[in-house]
mmCIF file of C-alpha atoms in Angstrom:
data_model
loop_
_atom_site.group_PDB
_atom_site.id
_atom_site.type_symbol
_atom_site.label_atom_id
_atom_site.label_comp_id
_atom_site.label_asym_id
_atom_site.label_seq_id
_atom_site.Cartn_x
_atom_site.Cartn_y
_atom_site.Cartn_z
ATOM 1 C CA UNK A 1 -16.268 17.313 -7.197
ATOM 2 C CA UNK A 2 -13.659 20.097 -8.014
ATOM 3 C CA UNK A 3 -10.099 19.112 -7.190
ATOM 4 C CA UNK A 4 -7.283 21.470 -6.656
ATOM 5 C CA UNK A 5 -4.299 21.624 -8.890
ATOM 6 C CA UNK A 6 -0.503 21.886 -7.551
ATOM 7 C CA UNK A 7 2.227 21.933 -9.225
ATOM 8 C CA UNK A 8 5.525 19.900 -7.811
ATOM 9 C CA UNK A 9 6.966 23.119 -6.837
ATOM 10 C CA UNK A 10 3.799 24.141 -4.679
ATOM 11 C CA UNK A 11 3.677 20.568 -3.565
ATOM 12 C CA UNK A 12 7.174 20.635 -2.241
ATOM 13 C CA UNK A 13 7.244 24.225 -1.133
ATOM 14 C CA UNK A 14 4.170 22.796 1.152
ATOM 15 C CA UNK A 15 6.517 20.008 2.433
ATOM 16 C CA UNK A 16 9.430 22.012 3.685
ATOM 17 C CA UNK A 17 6.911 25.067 5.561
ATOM 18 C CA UNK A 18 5.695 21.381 7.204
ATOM 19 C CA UNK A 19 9.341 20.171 7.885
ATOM 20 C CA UNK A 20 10.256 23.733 9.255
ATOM 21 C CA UNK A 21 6.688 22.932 12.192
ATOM 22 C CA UNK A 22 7.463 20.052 14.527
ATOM 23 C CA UNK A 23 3.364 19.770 15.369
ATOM 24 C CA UNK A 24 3.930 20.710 18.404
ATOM 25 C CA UNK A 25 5.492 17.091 19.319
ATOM 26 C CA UNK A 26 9.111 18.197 20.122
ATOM 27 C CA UNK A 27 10.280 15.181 17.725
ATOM 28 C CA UNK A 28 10.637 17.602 14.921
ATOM 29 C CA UNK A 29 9.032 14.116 12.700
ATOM 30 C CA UNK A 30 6.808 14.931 9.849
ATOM 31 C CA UNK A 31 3.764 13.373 10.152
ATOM 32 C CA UNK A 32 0.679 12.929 8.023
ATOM 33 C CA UNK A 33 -2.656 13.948 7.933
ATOM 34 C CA UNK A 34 -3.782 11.438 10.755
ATOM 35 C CA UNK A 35 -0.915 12.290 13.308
ATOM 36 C CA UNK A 36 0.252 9.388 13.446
ATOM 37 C CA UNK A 37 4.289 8.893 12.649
ATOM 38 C CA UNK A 38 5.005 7.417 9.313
ATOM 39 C CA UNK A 39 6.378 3.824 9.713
ATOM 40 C CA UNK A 40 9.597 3.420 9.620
ATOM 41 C CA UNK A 41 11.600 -0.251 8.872
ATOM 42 C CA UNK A 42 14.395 -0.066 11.498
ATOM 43 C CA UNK A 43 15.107 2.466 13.442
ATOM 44 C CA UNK A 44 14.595 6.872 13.016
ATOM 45 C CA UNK A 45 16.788 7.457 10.409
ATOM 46 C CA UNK A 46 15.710 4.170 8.404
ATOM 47 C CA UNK A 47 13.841 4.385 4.820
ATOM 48 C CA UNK A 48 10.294 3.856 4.838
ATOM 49 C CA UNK A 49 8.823 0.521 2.847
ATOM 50 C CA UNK A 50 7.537 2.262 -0.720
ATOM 51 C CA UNK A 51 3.677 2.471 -0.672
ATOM 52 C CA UNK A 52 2.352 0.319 -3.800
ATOM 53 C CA UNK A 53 -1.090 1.416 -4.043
ATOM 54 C CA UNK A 54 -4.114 -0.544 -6.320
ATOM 55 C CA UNK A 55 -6.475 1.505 -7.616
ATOM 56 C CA UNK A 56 -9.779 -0.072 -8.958
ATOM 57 C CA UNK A 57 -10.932 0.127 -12.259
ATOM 58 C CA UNK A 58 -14.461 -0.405 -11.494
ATOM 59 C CA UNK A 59 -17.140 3.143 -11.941
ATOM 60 C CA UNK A 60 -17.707 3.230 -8.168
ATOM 61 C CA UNK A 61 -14.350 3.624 -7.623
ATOM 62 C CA UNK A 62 -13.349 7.578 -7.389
ATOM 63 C CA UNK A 63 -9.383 7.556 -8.476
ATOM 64 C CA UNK A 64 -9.811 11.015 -7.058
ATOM 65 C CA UNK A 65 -9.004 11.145 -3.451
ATOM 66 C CA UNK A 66 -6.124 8.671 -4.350
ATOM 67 C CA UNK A 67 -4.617 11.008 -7.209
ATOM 68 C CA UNK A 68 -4.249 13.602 -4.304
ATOM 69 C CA UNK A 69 -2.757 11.252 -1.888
ATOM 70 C CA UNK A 70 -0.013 10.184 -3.888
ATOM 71 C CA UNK A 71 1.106 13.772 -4.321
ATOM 72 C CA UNK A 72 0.865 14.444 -0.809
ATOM 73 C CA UNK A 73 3.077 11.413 -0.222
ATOM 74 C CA UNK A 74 5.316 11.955 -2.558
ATOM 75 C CA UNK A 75 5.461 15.144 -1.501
ATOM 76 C CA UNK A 76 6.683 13.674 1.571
ATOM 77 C CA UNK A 77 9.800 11.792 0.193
ATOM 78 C CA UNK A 78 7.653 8.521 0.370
ATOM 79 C CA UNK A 79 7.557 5.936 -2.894
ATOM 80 C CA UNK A 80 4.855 5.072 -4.300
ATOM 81 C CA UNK A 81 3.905 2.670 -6.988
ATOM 82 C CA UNK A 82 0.478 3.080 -8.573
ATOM 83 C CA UNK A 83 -1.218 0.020 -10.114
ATOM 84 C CA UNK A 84 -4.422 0.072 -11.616
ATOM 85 C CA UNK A 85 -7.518 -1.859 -12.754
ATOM 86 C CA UNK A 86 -9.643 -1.030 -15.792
ATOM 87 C CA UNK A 87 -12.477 -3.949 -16.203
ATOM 88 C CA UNK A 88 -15.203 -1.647 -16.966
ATOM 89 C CA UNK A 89 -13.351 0.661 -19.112
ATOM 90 C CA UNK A 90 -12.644 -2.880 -21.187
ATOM 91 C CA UNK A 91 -16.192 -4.273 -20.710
ATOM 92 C CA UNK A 92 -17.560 -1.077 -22.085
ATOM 93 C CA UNK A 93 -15.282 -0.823 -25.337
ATOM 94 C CA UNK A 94 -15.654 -4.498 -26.074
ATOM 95 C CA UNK A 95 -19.618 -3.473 -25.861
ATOM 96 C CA UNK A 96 -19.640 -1.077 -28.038
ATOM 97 C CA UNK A 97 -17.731 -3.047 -30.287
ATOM 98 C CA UNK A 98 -20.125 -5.388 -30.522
ATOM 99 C CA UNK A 99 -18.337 -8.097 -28.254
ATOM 100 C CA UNK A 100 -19.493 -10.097 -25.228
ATOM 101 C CA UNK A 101 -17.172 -9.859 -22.557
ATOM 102 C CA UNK A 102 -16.668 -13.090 -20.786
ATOM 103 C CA UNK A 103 -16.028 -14.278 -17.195
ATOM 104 C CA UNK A 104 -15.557 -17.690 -15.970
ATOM 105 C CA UNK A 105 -15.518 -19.808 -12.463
ATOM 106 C CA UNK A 106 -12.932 -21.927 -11.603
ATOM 107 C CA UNK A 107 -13.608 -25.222 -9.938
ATOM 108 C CA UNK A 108 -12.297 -23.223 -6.586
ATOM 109 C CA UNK A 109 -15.037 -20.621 -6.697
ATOM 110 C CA UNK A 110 -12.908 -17.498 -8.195
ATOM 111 C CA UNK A 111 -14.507 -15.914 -10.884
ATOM 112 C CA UNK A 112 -12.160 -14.408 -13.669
ATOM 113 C CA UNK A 113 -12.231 -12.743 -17.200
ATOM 114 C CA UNK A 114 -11.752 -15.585 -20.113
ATOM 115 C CA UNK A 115 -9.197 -13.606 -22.491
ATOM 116 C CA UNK A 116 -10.069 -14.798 -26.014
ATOM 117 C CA UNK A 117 -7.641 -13.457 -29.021
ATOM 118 C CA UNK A 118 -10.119 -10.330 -29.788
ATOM 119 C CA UNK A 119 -10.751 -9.546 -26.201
ATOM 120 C CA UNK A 120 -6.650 -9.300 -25.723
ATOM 121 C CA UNK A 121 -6.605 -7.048 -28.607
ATOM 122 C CA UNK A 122 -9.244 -4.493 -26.811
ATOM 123 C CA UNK A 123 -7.762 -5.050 -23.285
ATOM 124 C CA UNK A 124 -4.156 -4.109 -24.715
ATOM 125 C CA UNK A 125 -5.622 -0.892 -26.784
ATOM 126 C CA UNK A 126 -7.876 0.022 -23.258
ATOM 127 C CA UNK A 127 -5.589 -1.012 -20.620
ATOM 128 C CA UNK A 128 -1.882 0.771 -21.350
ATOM 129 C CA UNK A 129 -3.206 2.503 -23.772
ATOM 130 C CA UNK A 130 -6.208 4.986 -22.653
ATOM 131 C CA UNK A 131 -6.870 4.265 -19.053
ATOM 132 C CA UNK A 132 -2.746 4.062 -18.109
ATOM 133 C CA UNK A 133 -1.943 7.619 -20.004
ATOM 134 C CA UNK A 134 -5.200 9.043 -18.319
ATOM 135 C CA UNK A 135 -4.197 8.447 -15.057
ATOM 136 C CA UNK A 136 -0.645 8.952 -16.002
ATOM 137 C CA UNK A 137 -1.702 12.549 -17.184
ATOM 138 C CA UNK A 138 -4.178 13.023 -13.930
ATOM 139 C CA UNK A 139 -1.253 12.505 -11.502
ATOM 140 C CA UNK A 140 0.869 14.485 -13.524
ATOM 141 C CA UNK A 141 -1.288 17.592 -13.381
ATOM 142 C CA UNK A 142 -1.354 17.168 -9.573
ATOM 143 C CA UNK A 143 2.486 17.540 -9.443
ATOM 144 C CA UNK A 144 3.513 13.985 -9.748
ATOM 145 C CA UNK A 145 6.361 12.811 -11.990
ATOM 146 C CA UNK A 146 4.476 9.566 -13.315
ATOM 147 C CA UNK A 147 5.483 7.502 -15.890
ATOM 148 C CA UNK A 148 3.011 4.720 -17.152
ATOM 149 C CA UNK A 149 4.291 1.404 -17.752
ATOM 150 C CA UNK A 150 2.961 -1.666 -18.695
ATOM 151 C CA UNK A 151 3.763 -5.199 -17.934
ATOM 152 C CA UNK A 152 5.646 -5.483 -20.944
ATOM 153 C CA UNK A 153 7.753 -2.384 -20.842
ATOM 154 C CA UNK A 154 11.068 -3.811 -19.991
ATOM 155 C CA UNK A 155 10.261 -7.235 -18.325
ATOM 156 C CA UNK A 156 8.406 -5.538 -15.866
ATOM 157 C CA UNK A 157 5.902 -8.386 -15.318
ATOM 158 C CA UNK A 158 6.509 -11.893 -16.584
ATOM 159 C CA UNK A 159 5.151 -15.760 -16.236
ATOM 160 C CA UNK A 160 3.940 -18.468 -18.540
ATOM 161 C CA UNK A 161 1.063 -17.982 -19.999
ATOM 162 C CA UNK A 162 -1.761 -20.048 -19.493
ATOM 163 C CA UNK A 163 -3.841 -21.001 -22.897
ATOM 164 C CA UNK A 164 -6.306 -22.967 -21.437
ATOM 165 C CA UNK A 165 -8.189 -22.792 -17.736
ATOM 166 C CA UNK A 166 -10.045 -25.281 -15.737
ATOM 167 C CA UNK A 167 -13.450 -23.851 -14.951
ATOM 168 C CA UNK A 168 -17.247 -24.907 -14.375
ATOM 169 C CA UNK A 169 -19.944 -24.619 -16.862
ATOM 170 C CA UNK A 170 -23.307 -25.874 -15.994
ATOM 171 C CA UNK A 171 -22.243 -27.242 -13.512
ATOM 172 C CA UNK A 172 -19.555 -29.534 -14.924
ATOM 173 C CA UNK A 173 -16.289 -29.300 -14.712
ATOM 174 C CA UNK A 174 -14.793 -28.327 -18.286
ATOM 175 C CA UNK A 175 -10.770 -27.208 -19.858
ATOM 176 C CA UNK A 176 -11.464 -24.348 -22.153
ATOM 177 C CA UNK A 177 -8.919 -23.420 -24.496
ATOM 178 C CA UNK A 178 -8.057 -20.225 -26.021
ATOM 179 C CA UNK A 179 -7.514 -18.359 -23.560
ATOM 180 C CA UNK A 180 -4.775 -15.200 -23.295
ATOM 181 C CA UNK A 181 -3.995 -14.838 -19.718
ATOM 182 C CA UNK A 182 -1.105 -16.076 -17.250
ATOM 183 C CA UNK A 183 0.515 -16.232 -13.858
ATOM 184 C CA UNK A 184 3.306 -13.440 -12.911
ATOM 185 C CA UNK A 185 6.561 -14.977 -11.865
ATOM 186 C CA UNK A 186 9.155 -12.188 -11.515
ATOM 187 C CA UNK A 187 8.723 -8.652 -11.586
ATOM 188 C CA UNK A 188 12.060 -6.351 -12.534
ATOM 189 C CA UNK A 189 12.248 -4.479 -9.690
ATOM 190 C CA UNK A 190 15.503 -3.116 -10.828
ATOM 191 C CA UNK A 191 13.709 -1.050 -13.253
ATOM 192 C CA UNK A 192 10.625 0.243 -10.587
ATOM 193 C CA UNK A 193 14.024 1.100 -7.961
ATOM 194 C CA UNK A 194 15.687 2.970 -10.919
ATOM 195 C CA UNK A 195 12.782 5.256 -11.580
ATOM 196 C CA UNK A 196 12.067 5.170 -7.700
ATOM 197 C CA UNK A 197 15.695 6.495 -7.158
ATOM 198 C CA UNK A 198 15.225 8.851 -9.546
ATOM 199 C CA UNK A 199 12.114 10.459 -8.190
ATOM 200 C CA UNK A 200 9.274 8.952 -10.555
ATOM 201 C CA UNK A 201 6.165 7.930 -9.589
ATOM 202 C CA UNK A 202 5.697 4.264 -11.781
ATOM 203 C CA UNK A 203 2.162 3.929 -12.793
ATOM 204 C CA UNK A 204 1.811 0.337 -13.943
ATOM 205 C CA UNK A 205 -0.855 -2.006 -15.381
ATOM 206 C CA UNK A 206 -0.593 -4.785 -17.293
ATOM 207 C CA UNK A 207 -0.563 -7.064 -20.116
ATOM 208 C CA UNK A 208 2.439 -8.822 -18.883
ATOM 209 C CA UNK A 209 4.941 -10.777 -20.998
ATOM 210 C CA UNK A 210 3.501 -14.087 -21.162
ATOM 211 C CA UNK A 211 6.431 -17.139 -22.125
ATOM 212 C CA UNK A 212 5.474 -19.665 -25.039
ATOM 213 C CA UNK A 213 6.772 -22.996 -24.810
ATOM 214 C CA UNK A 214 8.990 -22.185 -27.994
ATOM 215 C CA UNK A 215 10.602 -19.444 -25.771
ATOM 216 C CA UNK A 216 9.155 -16.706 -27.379
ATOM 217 C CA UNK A 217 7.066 -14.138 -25.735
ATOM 218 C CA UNK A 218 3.105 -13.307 -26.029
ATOM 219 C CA UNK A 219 1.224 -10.165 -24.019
ATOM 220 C CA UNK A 220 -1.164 -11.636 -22.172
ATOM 221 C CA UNK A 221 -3.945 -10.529 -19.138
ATOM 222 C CA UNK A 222 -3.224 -10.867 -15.469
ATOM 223 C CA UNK A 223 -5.040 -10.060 -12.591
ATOM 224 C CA UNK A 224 -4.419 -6.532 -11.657
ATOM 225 C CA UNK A 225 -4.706 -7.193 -7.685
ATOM 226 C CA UNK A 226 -2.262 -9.711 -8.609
ATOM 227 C CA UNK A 227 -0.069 -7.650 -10.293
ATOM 228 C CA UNK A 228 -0.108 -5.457 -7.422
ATOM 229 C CA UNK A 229 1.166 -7.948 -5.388
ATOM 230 C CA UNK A 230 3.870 -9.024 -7.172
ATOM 231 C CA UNK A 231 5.124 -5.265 -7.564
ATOM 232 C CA UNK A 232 4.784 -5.170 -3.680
ATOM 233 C CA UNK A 233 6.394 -8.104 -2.966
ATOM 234 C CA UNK A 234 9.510 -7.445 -5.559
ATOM 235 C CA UNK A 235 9.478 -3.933 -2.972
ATOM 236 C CA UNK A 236 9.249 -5.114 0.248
ATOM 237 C CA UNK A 237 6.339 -2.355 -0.275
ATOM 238 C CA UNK A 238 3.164 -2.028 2.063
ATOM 239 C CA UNK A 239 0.616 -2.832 -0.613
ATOM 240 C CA UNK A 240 -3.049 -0.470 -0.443
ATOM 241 C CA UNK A 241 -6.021 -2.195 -2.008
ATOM 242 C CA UNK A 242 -8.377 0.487 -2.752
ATOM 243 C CA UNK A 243 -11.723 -0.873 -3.685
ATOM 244 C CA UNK A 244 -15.923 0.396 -3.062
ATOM 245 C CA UNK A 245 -15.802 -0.932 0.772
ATOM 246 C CA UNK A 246 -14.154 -0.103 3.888
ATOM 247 C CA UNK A 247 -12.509 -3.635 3.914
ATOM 248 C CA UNK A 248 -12.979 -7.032 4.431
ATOM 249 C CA UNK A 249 -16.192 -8.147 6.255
ATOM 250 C CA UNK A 250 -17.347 -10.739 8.056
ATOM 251 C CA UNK A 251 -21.054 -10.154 6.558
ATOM 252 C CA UNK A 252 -20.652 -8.703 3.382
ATOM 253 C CA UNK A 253 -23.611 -6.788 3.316
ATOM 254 C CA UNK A 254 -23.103 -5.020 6.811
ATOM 255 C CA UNK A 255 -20.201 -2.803 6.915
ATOM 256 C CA UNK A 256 -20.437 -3.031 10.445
ATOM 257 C CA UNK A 257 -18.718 -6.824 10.613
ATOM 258 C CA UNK A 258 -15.399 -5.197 9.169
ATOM 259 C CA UNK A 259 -12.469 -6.996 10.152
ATOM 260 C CA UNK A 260 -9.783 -4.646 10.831
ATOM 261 C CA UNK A 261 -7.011 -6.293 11.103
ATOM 262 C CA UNK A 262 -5.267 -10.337 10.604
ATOM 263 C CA UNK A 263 -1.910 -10.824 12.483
ATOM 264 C CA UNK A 264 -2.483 -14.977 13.260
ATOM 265 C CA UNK A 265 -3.242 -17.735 10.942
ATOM 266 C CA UNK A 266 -6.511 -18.192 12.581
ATOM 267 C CA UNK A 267 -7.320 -14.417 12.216
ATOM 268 C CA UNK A 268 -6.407 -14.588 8.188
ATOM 269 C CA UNK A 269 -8.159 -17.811 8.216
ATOM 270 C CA UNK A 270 -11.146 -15.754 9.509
ATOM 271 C CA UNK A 271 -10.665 -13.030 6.527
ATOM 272 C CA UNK A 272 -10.339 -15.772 3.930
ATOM 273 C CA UNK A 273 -13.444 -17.615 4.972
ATOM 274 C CA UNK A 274 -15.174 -13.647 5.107
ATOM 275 C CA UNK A 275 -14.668 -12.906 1.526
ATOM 276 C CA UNK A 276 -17.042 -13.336 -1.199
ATOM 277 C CA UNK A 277 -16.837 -12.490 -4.831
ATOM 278 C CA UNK A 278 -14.247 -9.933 -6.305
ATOM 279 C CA UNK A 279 -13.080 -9.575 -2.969
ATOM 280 C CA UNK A 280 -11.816 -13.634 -2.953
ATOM 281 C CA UNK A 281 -9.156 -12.686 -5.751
ATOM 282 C CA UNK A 282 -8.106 -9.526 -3.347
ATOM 283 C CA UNK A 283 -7.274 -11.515 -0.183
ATOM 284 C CA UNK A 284 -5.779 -14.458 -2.411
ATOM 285 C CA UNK A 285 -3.510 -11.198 -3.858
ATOM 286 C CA UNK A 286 -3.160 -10.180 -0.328
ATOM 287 C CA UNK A 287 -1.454 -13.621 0.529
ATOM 288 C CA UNK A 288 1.010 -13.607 -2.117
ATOM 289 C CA UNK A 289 1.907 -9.793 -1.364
ATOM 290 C CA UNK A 290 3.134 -11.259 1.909
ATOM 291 C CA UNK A 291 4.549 -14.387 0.909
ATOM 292 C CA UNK A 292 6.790 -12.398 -1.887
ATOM 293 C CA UNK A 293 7.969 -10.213 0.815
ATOM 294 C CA UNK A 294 5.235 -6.805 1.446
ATOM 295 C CA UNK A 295 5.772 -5.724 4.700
ATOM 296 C CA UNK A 296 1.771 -5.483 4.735
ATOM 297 C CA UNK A 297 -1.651 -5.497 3.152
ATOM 298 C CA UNK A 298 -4.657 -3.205 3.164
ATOM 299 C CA UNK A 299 -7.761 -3.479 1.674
ATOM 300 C CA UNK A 300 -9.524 -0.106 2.539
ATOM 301 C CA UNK A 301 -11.913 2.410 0.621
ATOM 302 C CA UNK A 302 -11.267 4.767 -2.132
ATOM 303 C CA UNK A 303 -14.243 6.822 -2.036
ATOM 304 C CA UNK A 304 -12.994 8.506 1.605
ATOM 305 C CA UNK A 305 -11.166 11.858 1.984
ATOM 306 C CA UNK A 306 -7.088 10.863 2.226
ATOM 307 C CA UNK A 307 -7.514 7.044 1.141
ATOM 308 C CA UNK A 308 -4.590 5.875 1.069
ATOM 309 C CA UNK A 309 -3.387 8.333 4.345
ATOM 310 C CA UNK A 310 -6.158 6.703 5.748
ATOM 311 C CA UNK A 311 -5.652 3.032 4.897
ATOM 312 C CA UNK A 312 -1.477 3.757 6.425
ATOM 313 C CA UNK A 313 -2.819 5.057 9.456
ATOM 314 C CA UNK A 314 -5.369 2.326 10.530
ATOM 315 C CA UNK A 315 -8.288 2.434 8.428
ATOM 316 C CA UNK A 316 -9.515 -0.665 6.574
ATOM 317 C CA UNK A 317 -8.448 -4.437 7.335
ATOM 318 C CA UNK A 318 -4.876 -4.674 7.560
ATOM 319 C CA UNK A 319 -3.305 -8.133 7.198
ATOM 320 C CA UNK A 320 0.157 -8.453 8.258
ATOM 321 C CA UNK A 321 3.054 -11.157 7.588
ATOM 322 C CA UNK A 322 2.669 -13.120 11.167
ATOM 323 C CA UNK A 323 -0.632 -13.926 9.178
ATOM 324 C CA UNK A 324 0.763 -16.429 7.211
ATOM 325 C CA UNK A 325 2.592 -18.877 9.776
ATOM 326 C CA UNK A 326 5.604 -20.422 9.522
ATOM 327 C CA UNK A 327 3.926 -22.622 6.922
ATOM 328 C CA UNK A 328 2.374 -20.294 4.665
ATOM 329 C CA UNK A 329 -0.511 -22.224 2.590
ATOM 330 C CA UNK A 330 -0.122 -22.934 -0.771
ATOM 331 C CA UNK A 331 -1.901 -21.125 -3.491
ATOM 332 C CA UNK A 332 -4.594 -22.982 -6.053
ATOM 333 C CA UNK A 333 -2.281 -23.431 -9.385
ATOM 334 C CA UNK A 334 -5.471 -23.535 -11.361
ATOM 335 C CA UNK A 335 -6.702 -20.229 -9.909
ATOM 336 C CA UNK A 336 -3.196 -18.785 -9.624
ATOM 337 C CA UNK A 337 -3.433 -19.384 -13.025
ATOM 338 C CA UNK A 338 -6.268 -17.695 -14.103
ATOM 339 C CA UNK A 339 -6.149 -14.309 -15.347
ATOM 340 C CA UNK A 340 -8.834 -11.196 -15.812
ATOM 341 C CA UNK A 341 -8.551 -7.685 -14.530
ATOM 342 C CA UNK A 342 -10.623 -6.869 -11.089
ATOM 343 C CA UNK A 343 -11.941 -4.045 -10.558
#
């Protein structure tokens, strides 16, 4: 599929003909490519949450349609975080270097990469280094001033790391040891609001900064849906889960069953009981989004025209903070623990 090429001056030149056309509506608002107003956190002349927006690293996920979205909202005077996945960039070069990769299951069911010291090596050459500046270079050819970071750039992304997991082998329950992965704890927002307020677009992925017990720090893998979370909570963003369905479903192999949308504990307990496989880890991510502070959560597809324009203005399953209760449920620390990029 061919896709068009604007510069930010075409791109912004596009915005103010829009801003100069009140659609007809009278309100003289901008609106988006639905019709529907943007949201807005308190009142008209309020600033709009930042959009933090996951894009999968997985081959059935097109990054196209999002690359264009992001310049249209940005375009728009919205913010917008992009963080991405990469697992089958990573499974592919540890391939071809003759490596296995390896996934594991915790005792809870969640299945997640096991990070051995050779595997970090490729993930850290594949992960900030070719698949960030790709995507870094992809949105900046569609007019977007991105600049790739990684968890380690600056403290963006830090936690303990964890060197050994609890999972299931055979059956059994089993530690294994080695491992090169951890839990985010604090994200430097300071540093995503500077580049924010200075009109970048961040494109982030990890390693993060892992913590040793001697104080010193390690890179390490972390989940990137996750990551996205934390980035989104540390925002107060509305966090976009782009993945290769058009949500959450209560069948997973009939797209029919969707559920579109979880404002009650019963209704999230509905989504959580729904999910199955990689999309376990996005819902858990989903939770602490919300519990860090996103003002919401959607987990919508990336292969349809205006994804993320799409997942803002109703598509996908949208999960919202009255989801949680007033007692929000605790997280797994053995899964919370365990790290691996999703797709």
């Amino acid at each position: 599929m061919t896709q068009s090429t604007y510069t930010r001056d075409d791109l912004l030149a596009a915005h103010e003909q829009l801003v100069d056309n009140d659609c007809g509506t009278g309100d003289d608002q901008l609106y988006t490519d639905g019709g529907v107003t943007p949201i807005r956190t308190d009142g008209d002349d309020a600033r709009q949450p930042p959009v933090v927006v996951k894009v999968g690293g997985a081959k059935a996920v097109d990054p196209a349609g999002a690359v264009s979205d992001v310049a249209h909202l940005v375009a728009n005077g919205r913010e917008v975080v992009v963080v991405h996945g990469g697992s089958t960039a990573v499974d592919e070069t540890l391939e071809a270097l003759g490596e296995e990769p390896t996934y594991v299951e915790t005792p809870s069911g969640v299945v997640g990469r096991f990070t051995d010291e050779r595997a970090m090596e490729v993930f850290s050459m594949v992960m900030p280094g070719k698949v960030n500046t790709d995507l870094t270079a992809t949105l900046r050819n569609a007019g977007v001033d991105a600049v790739g970071l990684s968890g380690v750039d600056g403290g963006l992304l830090t936690g303990k790391r964890k060197s050994a997991v609890r999972v299931v082998e055979n059956g059994k329950k089993k530690i294994k040891r080695g491992d090169h992965s951890g839990k985010i704890e604090s994200v430097n927002g300071q540093l995503l609001e500077t580049l924010l307020t200075g009109g970048y677009t961040p494109v982030v992925t990890v390693p993060m900064l892992g913590k040793e017990k001697d104080g010193s720090v390690t890179p390490v893998n972390a989940d990137a849906d996750r990551a996205a979370a934390a980035v989104a909570g540390a925002l107060g963003a509305e966090l976009v889960v782009l993945t290769d369905v058009s949500g959450i479903y209560e069948d997973p192999d009939d797209e029919a069953t969707r559920i579109d949308s979880a404002a009650t504990p019963e209704e999230l307990t509905d989504v959580e009981n729904a999910a199955e496989g990689f999309m376990t880890k996005k819902v858990m991510a989903a939770k602490e989004a919300l519990t860090g502070g996103a003002s919401a959560v959607v987990v919508s597809d990336a292969n349809v025209n205006d994804p993320i324009v799409a997942a803002l203005n109703g598509a996908g399953t949208r999960i919202t903070p009255d989801a949680l209760g007033e007692d929000a449920p605790g997280l797994d620390v053995a899964d919370a623990a365990l790290g691996g990029d999703s797709a």
